[in-house]
Amino acid sequence: MSGFEFIFSLFGLILGLALAEGLGGLAKAMKASHKVRIGWPTALLGLFVSGDVVTFWMYGWWMRDLLPLSWPVLFGGFLVTAIYFIAASLVFPDDPEAWDDLNAHFDQQYRKVLGGILLCNIALLATVAALAKFPALDARNIVITWSFFPVALLAIAAKDRRIACACLVWLIALYPLSAVWH
């Protein structure tokens, strides 16, 4: 077993649990959809968190030859993946039927969720910069990498749900854009 395989057995497990937590929350909400309205804000937040977890997983693979097997890497990776798990668990309520409309739940949780994902992305960018090189300031990286941070901060600061949702749409659009813009 390589050092990467050892490290990523922990990271992959927690990231998989984060995805399962988000999908499980969605499944519960869908089962209760006859009693509760899910709404666009919650759906966008769930899609965003899932997309970011998958992106982090892909970055882990990209850095597989760069990550040394060490206590700081293992513990730092645990902290980041734990934040992803917690963020995913906050997207949907434990008991969706206790809510008439999940927009109210979104209003209570989206800043925590986005703040956690923002912290994870700051840690990822710092790790990439430390182990490889700082992402270039070309047009692609300005849009795909660097726009993430001010847009996420704007969403966190927004008092208007429509602004937070517009930011989420932008953030979600970055994932397919990064796949087609090389």
mmCIF file of C-alpha atoms in Angstrom:
data_model
loop_
_atom_site.group_PDB
_atom_site.id
_atom_site.type_symbol
_atom_site.label_atom_id
_atom_site.label_comp_id
_atom_site.label_asym_id
_atom_site.label_seq_id
_atom_site.Cartn_x
_atom_site.Cartn_y
_atom_site.Cartn_z
ATOM 1 C CA MET A 1 0.000 0.000 0.000
ATOM 2 C CA SER A 2 1.405 3.382 -0.978
ATOM 3 C CA GLY A 3 1.390 6.407 1.301
ATOM 4 C CA PHE A 4 -1.316 7.975 -0.856
ATOM 5 C CA GLU A 5 -3.494 4.867 -0.608
ATOM 6 C CA PHE A 6 -3.124 4.937 3.164
ATOM 7 C CA ILE A 7 -3.895 8.660 3.417
ATOM 8 C CA PHE A 8 -6.788 8.543 0.991
ATOM 9 C CA SER A 9 -8.416 5.559 2.641
ATOM 10 C CA LEU A 10 -9.341 7.960 5.455
ATOM 11 C CA PHE A 11 -10.126 10.952 3.216
ATOM 12 C CA GLY A 12 -12.159 8.861 0.791
ATOM 13 C CA LEU A 13 -14.159 7.293 3.588
ATOM 14 C CA ILE A 14 -15.131 10.636 5.102
ATOM 15 C CA LEU A 15 -15.817 12.236 1.715
ATOM 16 C CA GLY A 16 -17.995 9.262 0.799
ATOM 17 C CA LEU A 17 -19.873 9.670 4.053
ATOM 18 C CA ALA A 18 -20.326 13.376 3.291
ATOM 19 C CA LEU A 19 -21.888 12.517 -0.060
ATOM 20 C CA ALA A 20 -24.059 9.869 1.589
ATOM 21 C CA GLU A 21 -25.157 12.357 4.255
ATOM 22 C CA GLY A 22 -26.193 14.896 1.628
ATOM 23 C CA LEU A 23 -27.929 12.322 -0.540
ATOM 24 C CA GLY A 24 -29.627 10.796 2.498
ATOM 25 C CA GLY A 25 -30.928 14.217 3.492
ATOM 26 C CA LEU A 26 -32.233 14.746 -0.019
ATOM 27 C CA ALA A 27 -33.919 11.338 0.010
ATOM 28 C CA LYS A 28 -35.646 12.090 3.331
ATOM 29 C CA ALA A 29 -36.798 15.473 2.038
ATOM 30 C CA MET A 30 -38.129 13.919 -1.159
ATOM 31 C CA LYS A 31 -40.011 11.281 0.836
ATOM 32 C CA ALA A 32 -41.582 14.081 2.857
ATOM 33 C CA SER A 33 -42.298 16.271 -0.197
ATOM 34 C CA HIS A 34 -46.027 15.753 0.272
ATOM 35 C CA LYS A 35 -45.683 17.682 3.558
ATOM 36 C CA VAL A 36 -42.688 19.957 3.001
ATOM 37 C CA ARG A 37 -41.571 22.173 0.139
ATOM 38 C CA ILE A 38 -37.900 21.617 -0.663
ATOM 39 C CA GLY A 39 -37.369 24.808 -2.681
ATOM 40 C CA TRP A 40 -34.620 25.985 -4.990
ATOM 41 C CA PRO A 41 -32.282 27.394 -2.322
ATOM 42 C CA THR A 42 -31.902 24.065 -0.521
ATOM 43 C CA ALA A 43 -31.585 22.139 -3.782
ATOM 44 C CA LEU A 44 -28.871 24.528 -5.013
ATOM 45 C CA LEU A 45 -26.993 24.304 -1.728
ATOM 46 C CA GLY A 46 -27.075 20.503 -1.827
ATOM 47 C CA LEU A 47 -25.891 20.424 -5.435
ATOM 48 C CA PHE A 48 -23.094 22.870 -4.640
ATOM 49 C CA VAL A 49 -21.830 20.889 -1.637
ATOM 50 C CA SER A 50 -21.918 17.633 -3.608
ATOM 51 C CA GLY A 51 -20.042 19.197 -6.510
ATOM 52 C CA ASP A 52 -17.407 20.604 -4.219
ATOM 53 C CA VAL A 53 -16.899 17.295 -2.406
ATOM 54 C CA VAL A 54 -16.374 15.540 -5.742
ATOM 55 C CA THR A 55 -13.973 18.285 -6.854
ATOM 56 C CA PHE A 56 -11.980 17.924 -3.639
ATOM 57 C CA TRP A 57 -11.834 14.170 -4.235
ATOM 58 C CA MET A 58 -10.470 14.829 -7.733
ATOM 59 C CA TYR A 59 -7.843 17.224 -6.356
ATOM 60 C CA GLY A 60 -6.796 14.466 -3.966
ATOM 61 C CA TRP A 61 -6.118 12.229 -6.940
ATOM 62 C CA TRP A 62 -4.281 15.036 -8.742
ATOM 63 C CA MET A 63 -2.015 15.518 -5.699
ATOM 64 C CA ARG A 64 -1.449 11.788 -5.130
ATOM 65 C CA ASP A 65 2.272 11.976 -5.939
ATOM 66 C CA LEU A 66 2.761 15.205 -4.001
ATOM 67 C CA LEU A 67 1.187 14.316 -0.643
ATOM 68 C CA PRO A 68 3.749 13.028 1.824
ATOM 69 C CA LEU A 69 2.634 10.486 4.402
ATOM 70 C CA SER A 70 2.922 12.642 7.507
ATOM 71 C CA TRP A 71 0.975 13.609 10.594
ATOM 72 C CA PRO A 72 0.189 17.158 9.329
ATOM 73 C CA VAL A 73 -1.152 15.826 6.014
ATOM 74 C CA LEU A 74 -3.242 13.136 7.692
ATOM 75 C CA PHE A 75 -4.637 15.427 10.403
ATOM 76 C CA GLY A 76 -5.140 18.388 8.047
ATOM 77 C CA GLY A 77 -6.919 16.138 5.573
ATOM 78 C CA PHE A 78 -9.083 14.785 8.375
ATOM 79 C CA LEU A 79 -10.075 18.316 9.437
ATOM 80 C CA VAL A 80 -10.984 19.331 5.893
ATOM 81 C CA THR A 81 -12.977 16.181 5.154
ATOM 82 C CA ALA A 82 -14.706 16.459 8.548
ATOM 83 C CA ILE A 83 -15.782 20.002 7.638
ATOM 84 C CA TYR A 84 -17.160 18.677 4.356
ATOM 85 C CA PHE A 85 -19.129 16.025 6.257
ATOM 86 C CA ILE A 86 -20.551 18.567 8.704
ATOM 87 C CA ALA A 87 -21.417 20.992 5.898
ATOM 88 C CA ALA A 88 -23.200 18.237 3.980
ATOM 89 C CA SER A 89 -25.129 17.231 7.093
ATOM 90 C CA LEU A 90 -26.410 20.794 7.563
ATOM 91 C CA VAL A 91 -27.937 21.149 4.082
ATOM 92 C CA PHE A 92 -31.096 19.198 4.923
ATOM 93 C CA PRO A 93 -32.784 19.000 8.343
ATOM 94 C CA ASP A 94 -32.762 15.715 10.249
ATOM 95 C CA ASP A 95 -36.547 15.715 10.217
ATOM 96 C CA PRO A 96 -37.818 17.439 7.064
ATOM 97 C CA GLU A 97 -41.429 16.943 8.142
ATOM 98 C CA ALA A 98 -40.815 19.324 11.050
ATOM 99 C CA TRP A 99 -40.540 22.140 8.471
ATOM 100 C CA ASP A 100 -43.278 23.510 6.214
ATOM 101 C CA ASP A 101 -40.742 24.924 3.799
ATOM 102 C CA LEU A 102 -37.038 24.115 3.667
ATOM 103 C CA ASN A 103 -36.292 27.707 2.669
ATOM 104 C CA ALA A 104 -36.489 28.577 6.371
ATOM 105 C CA HIS A 105 -33.956 25.835 7.129
ATOM 106 C CA PHE A 106 -31.764 27.156 4.298
ATOM 107 C CA ASP A 107 -31.881 30.647 5.835
ATOM 108 C CA GLN A 108 -30.618 29.237 9.147
ATOM 109 C CA GLN A 109 -27.845 27.061 7.722
ATOM 110 C CA TYR A 110 -26.456 28.372 4.428
ATOM 111 C CA ARG A 111 -23.844 30.673 5.984
ATOM 112 C CA LYS A 112 -22.430 27.806 8.055
ATOM 113 C CA VAL A 113 -22.427 25.464 5.064
ATOM 114 C CA LEU A 114 -20.829 27.983 2.702
ATOM 115 C CA GLY A 115 -18.360 29.093 5.361
ATOM 116 C CA GLY A 116 -17.240 25.502 5.881
ATOM 117 C CA ILE A 117 -16.859 24.884 2.150
ATOM 118 C CA LEU A 118 -14.963 28.165 1.805
ATOM 119 C CA LEU A 119 -12.546 27.057 4.551
ATOM 120 C CA CYS A 120 -12.039 23.730 2.774
ATOM 121 C CA ASN A 121 -11.236 25.504 -0.480
ATOM 122 C CA ILE A 122 -8.800 27.877 1.224
ATOM 123 C CA ALA A 123 -7.035 24.843 2.728
ATOM 124 C CA LEU A 124 -7.005 23.120 -0.669
ATOM 125 C CA LEU A 125 -5.589 26.156 -2.444
ATOM 126 C CA ALA A 126 -2.929 26.593 0.255
ATOM 127 C CA THR A 127 -1.977 22.918 -0.084
ATOM 128 C CA VAL A 128 -1.773 23.120 -3.872
ATOM 129 C CA ALA A 129 0.344 26.269 -3.594
ATOM 130 C CA ALA A 130 2.664 24.664 -1.023
ATOM 131 C CA LEU A 131 3.105 21.321 -2.803
ATOM 132 C CA ALA A 132 2.913 22.314 -6.461
ATOM 133 C CA LYS A 133 2.565 25.930 -7.482
ATOM 134 C CA PHE A 134 0.151 28.777 -7.042
ATOM 135 C CA PRO A 135 -2.536 28.701 -9.758
ATOM 136 C CA ALA A 136 -1.706 31.088 -12.603
ATOM 137 C CA LEU A 137 -3.579 34.304 -13.151
ATOM 138 C CA ASP A 138 -4.743 33.414 -16.649
ATOM 139 C CA ALA A 139 -8.337 33.907 -17.840
ATOM 140 C CA ARG A 140 -9.394 30.322 -17.054
ATOM 141 C CA ASN A 141 -8.067 30.347 -13.480
ATOM 142 C CA ILE A 142 -9.418 33.832 -12.789
ATOM 143 C CA VAL A 143 -12.905 32.618 -13.686
ATOM 144 C CA ILE A 144 -12.808 29.032 -12.409
ATOM 145 C CA THR A 145 -10.476 29.218 -9.405
ATOM 146 C CA TRP A 146 -10.256 32.794 -8.243
ATOM 147 C CA SER A 147 -13.895 33.843 -8.706
ATOM 148 C CA PHE A 148 -14.890 31.139 -6.221
ATOM 149 C CA PHE A 149 -13.659 33.099 -3.198
ATOM 150 C CA PRO A 150 -15.362 36.493 -3.645
ATOM 151 C CA VAL A 151 -18.583 34.849 -4.852
ATOM 152 C CA ALA A 152 -18.639 32.507 -1.834
ATOM 153 C CA LEU A 153 -17.962 35.457 0.488
ATOM 154 C CA LEU A 154 -20.753 37.451 -1.166
ATOM 155 C CA ALA A 155 -23.154 34.525 -0.668
ATOM 156 C CA ILE A 156 -22.188 34.265 3.006
ATOM 157 C CA ALA A 157 -22.649 38.015 3.541
ATOM 158 C CA ALA A 158 -25.893 38.256 1.570
ATOM 159 C CA LYS A 159 -28.990 39.062 3.556
ATOM 160 C CA ASP A 160 -31.206 38.462 0.524
ATOM 161 C CA ARG A 161 -31.807 34.793 -0.316
ATOM 162 C CA ARG A 162 -31.968 35.660 -4.026
ATOM 163 C CA ILE A 163 -28.386 36.949 -3.943
ATOM 164 C CA ALA A 164 -27.213 33.830 -2.111
ATOM 165 C CA CYS A 165 -28.986 31.668 -4.724
ATOM 166 C CA ALA A 166 -27.472 33.643 -7.621
ATOM 167 C CA CYS A 167 -24.046 33.082 -6.058
ATOM 168 C CA LEU A 168 -24.796 29.367 -5.724
ATOM 169 C CA VAL A 169 -25.778 29.195 -9.399
ATOM 170 C CA TRP A 170 -22.432 30.804 -10.320
ATOM 171 C CA LEU A 171 -20.492 28.465 -8.032
ATOM 172 C CA ILE A 172 -22.280 25.395 -9.395
ATOM 173 C CA ALA A 173 -21.665 26.538 -12.992
ATOM 174 C CA LEU A 174 -17.914 26.546 -12.309
ATOM 175 C CA TYR A 175 -17.845 22.714 -12.093
ATOM 176 C CA PRO A 176 -19.016 21.887 -15.628
ATOM 177 C CA LEU A 177 -17.167 24.935 -16.948
ATOM 178 C CA SER A 178 -13.907 23.592 -15.531
ATOM 179 C CA ALA A 179 -14.546 20.293 -17.317
ATOM 180 C CA VAL A 180 -14.925 21.860 -20.754
ATOM 181 C CA TRP A 181 -12.566 24.867 -20.544
ATOM 182 C CA HIS A 182 -9.003 23.600 -20.864
#
